[in-house]
């Protein structure tokens, strides 16, 4: 049968003939040649291992194309806490008496398949040797997209990230990392990238990951020992939607669950009937929001919606005006959070307060409490402190006349 290691022992005799046998792990027999139209197709751990071996040997696969044809699961059975089952594609290697960095510079399309169970464990000592840890140890001017990594462990001294430990000039897009642990000692680590030197990040996400024990705001390693989210690398969280509420925003679906990206805008739609004279109202984690959009928190959230009667608020500023850039509400609804009226200003007068709905006399500060109902009307009241009623207008002929501390204060 096929034998991996053949040794001809001393003392053997006779002519010999050997034929090499091969197992296709890149779809070569199906016509794959690494071009964009016929990319190499990897469906097994052996195929992914071979890519690591070939890059380690010095081939960066520039202008070559790979894709996953199936989910790939690495076994972790029997592995100790310091034992791995995979070698990064590219990175720092020592081969015999030669050492140095090797890079991946091709295109790798995961086709939304999942690589699970990866374990890359390097000691957190000797920075020069135990750096560049990730599915790709070093991605240089590469494209990596549509890859899902699940339940992995990446550990090294520096530049540790799930998709790539060290990245220079690469495009990384639409990748997802879930349930993964990243740990490093110095010089950066992140749930998506250990380091980013140029290149482009687009809609990459992580969920239930830890980077040195921290689980949020850890998308990309920084220049020092800190990590942070940025456009293109954010944590994602569930959004539990109440009856008649739908949501749109930056999101990813994994195992039939939709997750929304932290610190991005989510827009809500109420699909139920909205009777005339009412408006759709939304609560995020029990707190009513203004309008129909909110910023997704870096945590799971719940949104409920309903309808509420819309009430009007009218104002008579009695010759005054609101400060530049400020405005008062023209409508409100019962569930709305408390809001306070913006007081107007008027040349030569001090504001004496509002009169109107629910007020007993002129009131300086008017707050409409949550739960209030009914249309409302308010009128501004003024006290003349510069002689305006007598015709003062600030000209030489009709100067402003100040006769009180209030006038001087104004």
PDB file of N, CA and C in Angstrom, residues 1-34:
ATOM      1  N   UNK A   1       0.817  -1.191   0.000  1.00  0.00           N
ATOM      2  CA  UNK A   1       0.000   0.000   0.000  1.00  0.00           C
ATOM      3  C   UNK A   1       0.858   1.251   0.000  1.00  0.00           C
ATOM      4  N   UNK A   2       0.200   2.382  -0.088  1.00  0.00           N
ATOM      5  CA  UNK A   2       0.922   3.655  -0.089  1.00  0.00           C
ATOM      6  C   UNK A   2       1.624   3.843   1.250  1.00  0.00           C
ATOM      7  N   UNK A   3       2.897   4.163   1.192  1.00  0.00           N
ATOM      8  CA  UNK A   3       3.721   4.290   2.396  1.00  0.00           C
ATOM      9  C   UNK A   3       4.378   5.670   2.413  1.00  0.00           C
ATOM     10  N   UNK A   4       4.265   6.350   3.525  1.00  0.00           N
ATOM     11  CA  UNK A   4       4.798   7.704   3.616  1.00  0.00           C
ATOM     12  C   UNK A   4       6.321   7.733   3.630  1.00  0.00           C
ATOM     13  N   UNK A   5       6.918   6.903   4.441  1.00  0.00           N
ATOM     14  CA  UNK A   5       8.379   6.910   4.590  1.00  0.00           C
ATOM     15  C   UNK A   5       8.949   5.562   4.164  1.00  0.00           C
ATOM     16  N   UNK A   6       9.725   5.552   3.093  1.00  0.00           N
ATOM     17  CA  UNK A   6      10.314   4.322   2.561  1.00  0.00           C
ATOM     18  C   UNK A   6      11.824   4.370   2.768  1.00  0.00           C
ATOM     19  N   UNK A   7      12.331   3.387   3.450  1.00  0.00           N
ATOM     20  CA  UNK A   7      13.770   3.297   3.686  1.00  0.00           C
ATOM     21  C   UNK A   7      14.286   1.999   3.073  1.00  0.00           C
ATOM     22  N   UNK A   8      15.289   2.136   2.234  1.00  0.00           N
ATOM     23  CA  UNK A   8      15.926   0.940   1.672  1.00  0.00           C
ATOM     24  C   UNK A   8      17.093   0.578   2.588  1.00  0.00           C
ATOM     25  N   UNK A   9      16.971  -0.557   3.223  1.00  0.00           N
ATOM     26  CA  UNK A   9      17.942  -0.957   4.244  1.00  0.00           C
ATOM     27  C   UNK A   9      19.261  -1.404   3.609  1.00  0.00           C
ATOM     28  N   UNK A  10      20.313  -1.185   4.335  1.00  0.00           N
ATOM     29  CA  UNK A  10      21.625  -1.677   3.916  1.00  0.00           C
ATOM     30  C   UNK A  10      21.557  -3.191   3.722  1.00  0.00           C
ATOM     31  N   UNK A  11      22.139  -3.649   2.614  1.00  0.00           N
ATOM     32  CA  UNK A  11      22.121  -5.080   2.327  1.00  0.00           C
ATOM     33  C   UNK A  11      21.024  -5.490   1.375  1.00  0.00           C
ATOM     34  N   UNK A  12      20.110  -4.522   1.049  1.00  0.00           N
ATOM     35  CA  UNK A  12      19.041  -4.861   0.105  1.00  0.00           C
ATOM     36  C   UNK A  12      19.628  -5.067  -1.279  1.00  0.00           C
ATOM     37  N   UNK A  13      18.931  -5.839  -2.128  1.00  0.00           N
ATOM     38  CA  UNK A  13      19.402  -6.131  -3.484  1.00  0.00           C
ATOM     39  C   UNK A  13      18.225  -6.107  -4.448  1.00  0.00           C
ATOM     40  N   UNK A  14      18.516  -5.980  -5.734  1.00  0.00           N
ATOM     41  CA  UNK A  14      17.477  -6.018  -6.752  1.00  0.00           C
ATOM     42  C   UNK A  14      17.033  -4.648  -7.198  1.00  0.00           C
ATOM     43  N   UNK A  15      16.578  -4.595  -8.464  1.00  0.00           N
ATOM     44  CA  UNK A  15      16.059  -3.348  -9.004  1.00  0.00           C
ATOM     45  C   UNK A  15      14.777  -2.957  -8.262  1.00  0.00           C
ATOM     46  N   UNK A  16      14.534  -1.646  -8.145  1.00  0.00           N
ATOM     47  CA  UNK A  16      13.357  -1.161  -7.411  1.00  0.00           C
ATOM     48  C   UNK A  16      12.657  -0.061  -8.221  1.00  0.00           C
ATOM     49  N   UNK A  17      11.355   0.043  -8.039  1.00  0.00           N
ATOM     50  CA  UNK A  17      10.557   1.059  -8.723  1.00  0.00           C
ATOM     51  C   UNK A  17       9.490   1.588  -7.754  1.00  0.00           C
ATOM     52  N   UNK A  18       9.357   2.896  -7.729  1.00  0.00           N
ATOM     53  CA  UNK A  18       8.398   3.501  -6.807  1.00  0.00           C
ATOM     54  C   UNK A  18       7.541   4.534  -7.548  1.00  0.00           C
ATOM     55  N   UNK A  19       6.298   4.580  -7.201  1.00  0.00           N
ATOM     56  CA  UNK A  19       5.361   5.546  -7.784  1.00  0.00           C
ATOM     57  C   UNK A  19       4.762   6.406  -6.679  1.00  0.00           C
ATOM     58  N   UNK A  20       4.827   7.711  -6.868  1.00  0.00           N
ATOM     59  CA  UNK A  20       4.233   8.645  -5.891  1.00  0.00           C
ATOM     60  C   UNK A  20       2.715   8.639  -6.019  1.00  0.00           C
ATOM     61  N   UNK A  21       2.039   8.700  -4.896  1.00  0.00           N
ATOM     62  CA  UNK A  21       0.577   8.769  -4.849  1.00  0.00           C
ATOM     63  C   UNK A  21       0.166  10.085  -4.177  1.00  0.00           C
ATOM     64  N   UNK A  22      -0.897  10.671  -4.661  1.00  0.00           N
ATOM     65  CA  UNK A  22      -1.287  11.998  -4.195  1.00  0.00           C
ATOM     66  C   UNK A  22      -2.757  12.050  -3.808  1.00  0.00           C
ATOM     67  N   UNK A  23      -3.062  12.902  -2.843  1.00  0.00           N
ATOM     68  CA  UNK A  23      -4.454  13.205  -2.493  1.00  0.00           C
ATOM     69  C   UNK A  23      -4.713  14.671  -2.818  1.00  0.00           C
ATOM     70  N   UNK A  24      -5.671  14.915  -3.671  1.00  0.00           N
ATOM     71  CA  UNK A  24      -5.998  16.282  -4.073  1.00  0.00           C
ATOM     72  C   UNK A  24      -6.754  16.969  -2.939  1.00  0.00           C
ATOM     73  N   UNK A  25      -6.196  18.045  -2.384  1.00  0.00           N
ATOM     74  CA  UNK A  25      -6.859  18.766  -1.288  1.00  0.00           C
ATOM     75  C   UNK A  25      -7.187  20.208  -1.674  1.00  0.00           C
ATOM     76  N   UNK A  26      -6.946  20.585  -2.934  1.00  0.00           N
ATOM     77  CA  UNK A  26      -7.243  21.936  -3.388  1.00  0.00           C
ATOM     78  C   UNK A  26      -8.156  21.960  -4.614  1.00  0.00           C
ATOM     79  N   UNK A  27      -8.792  20.849  -4.926  1.00  0.00           N
ATOM     80  CA  UNK A  27      -9.713  20.809  -6.056  1.00  0.00           C
ATOM     81  C   UNK A  27      -9.029  20.838  -7.407  1.00  0.00           C
ATOM     82  N   UNK A  28      -7.760  20.402  -7.469  1.00  0.00           N
ATOM     83  CA  UNK A  28      -7.002  20.448  -8.722  1.00  0.00           C
ATOM     84  C   UNK A  28      -7.649  19.567  -9.788  1.00  0.00           C
ATOM     85  N   UNK A  29      -8.084  18.372  -9.381  1.00  0.00           N
ATOM     86  CA  UNK A  29      -8.666  17.453 -10.361  1.00  0.00           C
ATOM     87  C   UNK A  29      -9.979  17.978 -10.914  1.00  0.00           C
ATOM     88  N   UNK A  30     -10.607  18.907 -10.204  1.00  0.00           N
ATOM     89  CA  UNK A  30     -11.849  19.515 -10.686  1.00  0.00           C
ATOM     90  C   UNK A  30     -11.610  20.741 -11.531  1.00  0.00           C
ATOM     91  N   UNK A  31     -10.337  21.019 -11.834  1.00  0.00           N
ATOM     92  CA  UNK A  31     -10.026  22.136 -12.710  1.00  0.00           C
ATOM     93  C   UNK A  31      -9.492  23.369 -12.012  1.00  0.00           C
ATOM     94  N   UNK A  32      -9.346  23.321 -10.683  1.00  0.00           N
ATOM     95  CA  UNK A  32      -8.827  24.489  -9.972  1.00  0.00           C
ATOM     96  C   UNK A  32      -7.367  24.730 -10.343  1.00  0.00           C
ATOM     97  N   UNK A  33      -7.064  26.007 -10.620  1.00  0.00           N
ATOM     98  CA  UNK A  33      -5.671  26.345 -10.961  1.00  0.00           C
ATOM     99  C   UNK A  33      -5.215  27.629 -10.263  1.00  0.00           C
ATOM    100  N   UNK A  34      -6.035  28.121  -9.316  1.00  0.00           N
ATOM    101  CA  UNK A  34      -5.643  29.300  -8.562  1.00  0.00           C
ATOM    102  C   UNK A  34      -5.947  30.613  -9.234  1.00  0.00           C
TER     103      UNK A  34
END
